PDB file of C-alpha atoms in Angstrom:
ATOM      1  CA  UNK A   1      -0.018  25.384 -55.931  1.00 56.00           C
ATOM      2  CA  UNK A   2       2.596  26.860 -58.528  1.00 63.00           C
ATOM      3  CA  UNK A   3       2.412  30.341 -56.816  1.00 67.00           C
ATOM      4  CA  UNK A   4       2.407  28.821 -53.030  1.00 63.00           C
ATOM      5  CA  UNK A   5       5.709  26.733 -54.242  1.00 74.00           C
ATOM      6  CA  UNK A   6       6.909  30.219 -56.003  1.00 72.00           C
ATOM      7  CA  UNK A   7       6.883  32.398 -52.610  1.00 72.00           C
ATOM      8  CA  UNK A   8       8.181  29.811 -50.279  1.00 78.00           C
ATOM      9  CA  UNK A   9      11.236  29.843 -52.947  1.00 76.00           C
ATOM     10  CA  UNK A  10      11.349  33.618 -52.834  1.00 74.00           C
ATOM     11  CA  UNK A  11      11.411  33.761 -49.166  1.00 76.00           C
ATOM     12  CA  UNK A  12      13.817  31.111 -49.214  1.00 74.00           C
ATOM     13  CA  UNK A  13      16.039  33.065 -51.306  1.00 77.00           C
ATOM     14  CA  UNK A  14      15.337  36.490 -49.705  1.00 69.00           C
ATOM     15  CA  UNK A  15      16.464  34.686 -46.191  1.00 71.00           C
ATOM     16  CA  UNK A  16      19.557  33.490 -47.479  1.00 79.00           C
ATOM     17  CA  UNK A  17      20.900  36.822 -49.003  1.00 66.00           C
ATOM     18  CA  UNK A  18      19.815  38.331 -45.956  1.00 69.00           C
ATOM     19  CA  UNK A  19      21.933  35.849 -43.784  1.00 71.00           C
ATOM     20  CA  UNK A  20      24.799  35.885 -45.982  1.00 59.00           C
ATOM     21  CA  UNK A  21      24.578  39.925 -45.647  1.00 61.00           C
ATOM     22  CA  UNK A  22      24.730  39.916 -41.949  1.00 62.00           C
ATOM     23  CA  UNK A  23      27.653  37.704 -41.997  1.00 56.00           C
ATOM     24  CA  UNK A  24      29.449  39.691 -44.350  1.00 51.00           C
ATOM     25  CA  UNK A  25      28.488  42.894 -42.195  1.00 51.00           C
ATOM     26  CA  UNK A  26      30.015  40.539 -39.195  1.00 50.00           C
ATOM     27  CA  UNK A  27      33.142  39.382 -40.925  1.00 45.00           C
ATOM     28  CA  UNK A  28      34.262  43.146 -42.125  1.00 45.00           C
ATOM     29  CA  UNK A  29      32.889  44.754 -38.559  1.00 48.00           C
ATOM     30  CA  UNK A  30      35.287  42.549 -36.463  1.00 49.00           C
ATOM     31  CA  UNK A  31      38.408  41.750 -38.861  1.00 44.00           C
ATOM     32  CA  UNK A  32      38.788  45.754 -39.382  1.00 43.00           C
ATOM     33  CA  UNK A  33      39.454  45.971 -35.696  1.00 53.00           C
ATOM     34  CA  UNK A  34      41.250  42.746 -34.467  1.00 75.00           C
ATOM     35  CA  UNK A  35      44.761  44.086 -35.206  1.00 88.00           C
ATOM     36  CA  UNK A  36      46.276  47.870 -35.887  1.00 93.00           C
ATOM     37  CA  UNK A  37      50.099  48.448 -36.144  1.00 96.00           C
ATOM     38  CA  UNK A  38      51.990  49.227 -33.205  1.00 97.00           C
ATOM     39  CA  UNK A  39      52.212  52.454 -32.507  1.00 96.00           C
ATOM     40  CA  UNK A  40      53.847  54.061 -28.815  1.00 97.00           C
ATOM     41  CA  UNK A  41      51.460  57.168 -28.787  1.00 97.00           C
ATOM     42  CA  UNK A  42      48.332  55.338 -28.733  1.00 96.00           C
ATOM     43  CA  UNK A  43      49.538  52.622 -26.501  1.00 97.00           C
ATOM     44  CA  UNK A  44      50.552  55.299 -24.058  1.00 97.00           C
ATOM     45  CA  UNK A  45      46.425  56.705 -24.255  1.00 96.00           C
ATOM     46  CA  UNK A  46      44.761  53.989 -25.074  1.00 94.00           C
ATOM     47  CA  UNK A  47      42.654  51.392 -23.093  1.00 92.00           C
ATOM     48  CA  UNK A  48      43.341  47.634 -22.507  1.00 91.00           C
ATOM     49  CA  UNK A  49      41.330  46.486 -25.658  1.00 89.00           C
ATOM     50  CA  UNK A  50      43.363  48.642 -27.974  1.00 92.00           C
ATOM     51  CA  UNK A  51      46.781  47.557 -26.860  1.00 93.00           C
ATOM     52  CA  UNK A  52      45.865  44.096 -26.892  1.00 92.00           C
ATOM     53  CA  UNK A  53      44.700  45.486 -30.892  1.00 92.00           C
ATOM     54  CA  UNK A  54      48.448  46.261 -31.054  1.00 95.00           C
ATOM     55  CA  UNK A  55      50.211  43.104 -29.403  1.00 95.00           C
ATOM     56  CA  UNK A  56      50.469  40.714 -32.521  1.00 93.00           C
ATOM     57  CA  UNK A  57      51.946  43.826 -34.467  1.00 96.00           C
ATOM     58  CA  UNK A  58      54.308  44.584 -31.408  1.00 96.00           C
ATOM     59  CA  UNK A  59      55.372  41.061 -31.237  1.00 95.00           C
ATOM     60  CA  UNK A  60      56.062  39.891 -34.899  1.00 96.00           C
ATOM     61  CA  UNK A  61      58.213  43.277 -35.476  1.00 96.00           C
ATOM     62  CA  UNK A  62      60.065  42.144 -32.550  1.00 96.00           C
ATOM     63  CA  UNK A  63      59.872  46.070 -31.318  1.00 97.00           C
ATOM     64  CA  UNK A  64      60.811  45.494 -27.779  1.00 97.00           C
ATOM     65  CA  UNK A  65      63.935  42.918 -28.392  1.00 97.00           C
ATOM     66  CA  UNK A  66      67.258  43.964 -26.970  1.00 95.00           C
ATOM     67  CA  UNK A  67      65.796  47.056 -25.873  1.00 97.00           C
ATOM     68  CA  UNK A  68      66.491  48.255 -22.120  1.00 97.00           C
ATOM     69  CA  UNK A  69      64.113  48.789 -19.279  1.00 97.00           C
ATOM     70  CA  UNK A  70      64.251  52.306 -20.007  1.00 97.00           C
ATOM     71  CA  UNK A  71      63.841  52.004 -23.597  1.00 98.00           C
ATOM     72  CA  UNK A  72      60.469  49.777 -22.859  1.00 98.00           C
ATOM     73  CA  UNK A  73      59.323  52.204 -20.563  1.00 98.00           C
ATOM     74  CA  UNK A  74      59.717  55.085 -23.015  1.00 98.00           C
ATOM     75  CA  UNK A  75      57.660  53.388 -25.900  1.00 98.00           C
ATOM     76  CA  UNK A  76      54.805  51.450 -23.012  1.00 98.00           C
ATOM     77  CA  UNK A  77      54.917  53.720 -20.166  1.00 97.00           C
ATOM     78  CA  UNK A  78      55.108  52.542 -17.069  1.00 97.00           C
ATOM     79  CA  UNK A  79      53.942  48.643 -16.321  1.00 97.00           C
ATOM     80  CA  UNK A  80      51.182  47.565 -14.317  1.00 94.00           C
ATOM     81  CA  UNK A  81      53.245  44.553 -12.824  1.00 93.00           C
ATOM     82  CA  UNK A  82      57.231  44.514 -12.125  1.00 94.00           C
ATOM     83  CA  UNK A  83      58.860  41.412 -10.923  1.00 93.00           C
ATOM     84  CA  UNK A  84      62.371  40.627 -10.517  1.00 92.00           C
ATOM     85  CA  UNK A  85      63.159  40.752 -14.406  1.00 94.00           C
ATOM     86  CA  UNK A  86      59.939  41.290 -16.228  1.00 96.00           C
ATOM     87  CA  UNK A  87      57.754  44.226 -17.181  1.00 97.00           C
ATOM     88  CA  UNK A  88      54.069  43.152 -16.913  1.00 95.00           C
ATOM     89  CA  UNK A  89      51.416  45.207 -19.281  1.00 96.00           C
ATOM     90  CA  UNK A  90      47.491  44.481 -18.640  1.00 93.00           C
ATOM     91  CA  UNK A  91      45.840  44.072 -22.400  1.00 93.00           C
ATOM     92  CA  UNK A  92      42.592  42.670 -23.266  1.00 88.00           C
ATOM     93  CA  UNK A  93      42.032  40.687 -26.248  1.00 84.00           C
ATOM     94  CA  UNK A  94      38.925  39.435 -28.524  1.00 73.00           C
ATOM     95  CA  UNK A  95      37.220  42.619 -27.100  1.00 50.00           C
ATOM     96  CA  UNK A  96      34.046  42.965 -29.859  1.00 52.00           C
ATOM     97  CA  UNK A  97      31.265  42.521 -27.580  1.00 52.00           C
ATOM     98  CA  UNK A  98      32.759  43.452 -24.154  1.00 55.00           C
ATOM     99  CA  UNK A  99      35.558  43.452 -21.754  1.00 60.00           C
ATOM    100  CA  UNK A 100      37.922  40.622 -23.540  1.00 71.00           C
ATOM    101  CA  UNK A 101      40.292  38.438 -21.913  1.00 80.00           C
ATOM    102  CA  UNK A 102      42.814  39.806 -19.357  1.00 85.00           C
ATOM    103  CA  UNK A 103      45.793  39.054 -21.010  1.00 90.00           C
ATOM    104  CA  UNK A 104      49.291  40.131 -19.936  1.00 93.00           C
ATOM    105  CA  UNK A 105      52.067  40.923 -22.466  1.00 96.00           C
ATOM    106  CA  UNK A 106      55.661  40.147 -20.157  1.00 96.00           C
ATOM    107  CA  UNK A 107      58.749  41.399 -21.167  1.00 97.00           C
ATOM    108  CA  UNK A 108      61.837  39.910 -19.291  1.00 96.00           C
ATOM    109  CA  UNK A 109      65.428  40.895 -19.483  1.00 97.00           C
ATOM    110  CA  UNK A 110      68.326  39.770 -18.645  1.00 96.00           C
ATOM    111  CA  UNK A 111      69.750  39.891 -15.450  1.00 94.00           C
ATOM    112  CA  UNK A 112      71.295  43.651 -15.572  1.00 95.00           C
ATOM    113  CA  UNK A 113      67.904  44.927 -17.273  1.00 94.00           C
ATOM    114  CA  UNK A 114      69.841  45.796 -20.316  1.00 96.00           C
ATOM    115  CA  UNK A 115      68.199  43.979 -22.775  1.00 97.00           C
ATOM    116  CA  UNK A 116      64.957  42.173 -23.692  1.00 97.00           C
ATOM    117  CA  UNK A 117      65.455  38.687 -23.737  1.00 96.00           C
ATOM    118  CA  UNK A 118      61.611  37.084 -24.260  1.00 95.00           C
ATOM    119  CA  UNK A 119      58.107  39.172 -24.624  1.00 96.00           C
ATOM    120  CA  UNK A 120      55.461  36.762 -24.269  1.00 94.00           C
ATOM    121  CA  UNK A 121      51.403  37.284 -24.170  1.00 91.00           C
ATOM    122  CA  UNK A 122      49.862  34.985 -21.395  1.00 90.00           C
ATOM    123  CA  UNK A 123      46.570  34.978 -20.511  1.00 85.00           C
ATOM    124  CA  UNK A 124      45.758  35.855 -16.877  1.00 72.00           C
ATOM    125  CA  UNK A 125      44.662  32.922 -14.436  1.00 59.00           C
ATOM    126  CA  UNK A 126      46.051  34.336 -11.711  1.00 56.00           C
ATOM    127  CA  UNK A 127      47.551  37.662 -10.079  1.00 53.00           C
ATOM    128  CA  UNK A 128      51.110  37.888 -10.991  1.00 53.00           C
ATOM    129  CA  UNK A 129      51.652  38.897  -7.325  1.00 50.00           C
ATOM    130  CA  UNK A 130      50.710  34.769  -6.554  1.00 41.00           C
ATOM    131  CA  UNK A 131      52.922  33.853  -9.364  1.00 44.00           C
ATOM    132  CA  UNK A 132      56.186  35.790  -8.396  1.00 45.00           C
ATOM    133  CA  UNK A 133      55.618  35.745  -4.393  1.00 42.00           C
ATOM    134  CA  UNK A 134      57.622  39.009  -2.982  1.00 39.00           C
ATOM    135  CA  UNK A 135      58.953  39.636  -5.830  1.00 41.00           C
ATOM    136  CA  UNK A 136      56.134  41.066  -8.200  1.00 43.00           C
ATOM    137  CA  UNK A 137      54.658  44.116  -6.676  1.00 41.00           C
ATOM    138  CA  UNK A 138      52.324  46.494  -8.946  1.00 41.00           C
ATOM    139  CA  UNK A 139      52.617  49.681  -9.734  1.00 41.00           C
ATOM    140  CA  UNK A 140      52.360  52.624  -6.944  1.00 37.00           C
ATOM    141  CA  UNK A 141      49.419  54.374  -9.219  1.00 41.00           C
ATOM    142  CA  UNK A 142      47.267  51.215  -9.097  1.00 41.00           C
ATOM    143  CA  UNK A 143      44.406  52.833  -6.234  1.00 37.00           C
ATOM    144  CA  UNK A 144      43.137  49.156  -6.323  1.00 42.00           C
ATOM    145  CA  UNK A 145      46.101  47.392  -4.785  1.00 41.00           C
ATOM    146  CA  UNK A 146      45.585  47.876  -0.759  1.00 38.00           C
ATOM    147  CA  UNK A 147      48.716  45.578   0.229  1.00 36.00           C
TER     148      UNK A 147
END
């Protein structure tokens, strides 16, 4: 009985460290890539998932604030939404194990597109083309958009 009570405490043990392994492996596998800094280059080449790597960086250093349309433009490119005073950029967020979330980072200025006024991340529910009515239109290199 001592060396049946011995193994079932060895296997016990064995299962443990081997749990506690693959959540380590899990913890360092998706906190290395849930945020990178900011940087224009690879948000001009990258995909959805790795701007929306970039947004909490983007937002904290308040990058885009009291910058003009042009100025946005330069360091994002050009948006996938425009509405009557906000640039709208497609990201995707929480992106380990597939697409992500559609989010949408939206930058508004004021009324002479001089300068940034908010940048917000809001998670998609809808097309921004419902939202804004007439106003939001996206952009002419979207082959998706038929209207």
């Amino acid at each position: 009985m001592g060396k049946l009570r011995n193994g079932k405490l060895l296997l016990l043990i064995a299962g443990i460290a081997g749990l506690a392994l693959v959540v380590l492996a899990a913890v360092k596998f998706l906190g290395e890539e849930s945020e990178r800094p900011f940087d224009s280059t690879s948000w001009l080449t990258g995909t959805r998932a790795e701007r929306g790597k970039m947004v909490d960086d983007l937002m904290r250093r308040e990058v885009l604030m009291r910058r003009s349309r042009l100025e946005v433009q330069e360091l994002l490119g050009p948006p996938d939404v425009m509405t009557k005073d906000s640039l709208v950029y497609d990201v995707c967020r929480g992106a380990y194990f597939g697409e992500g979330w559609p989010w949408k980072l939206v930058v508004t200025f004021n009324d002479s597109w001089t300068e940034v006024t908010v940048v917000e991340l809001v998670l998609k529910l809808t097309d921004f083309r419902e939202i804004d009515g007439n106003l939001g239109k996206r952009n002419a290199a979207d082959s998706d958009d038929k209207s």
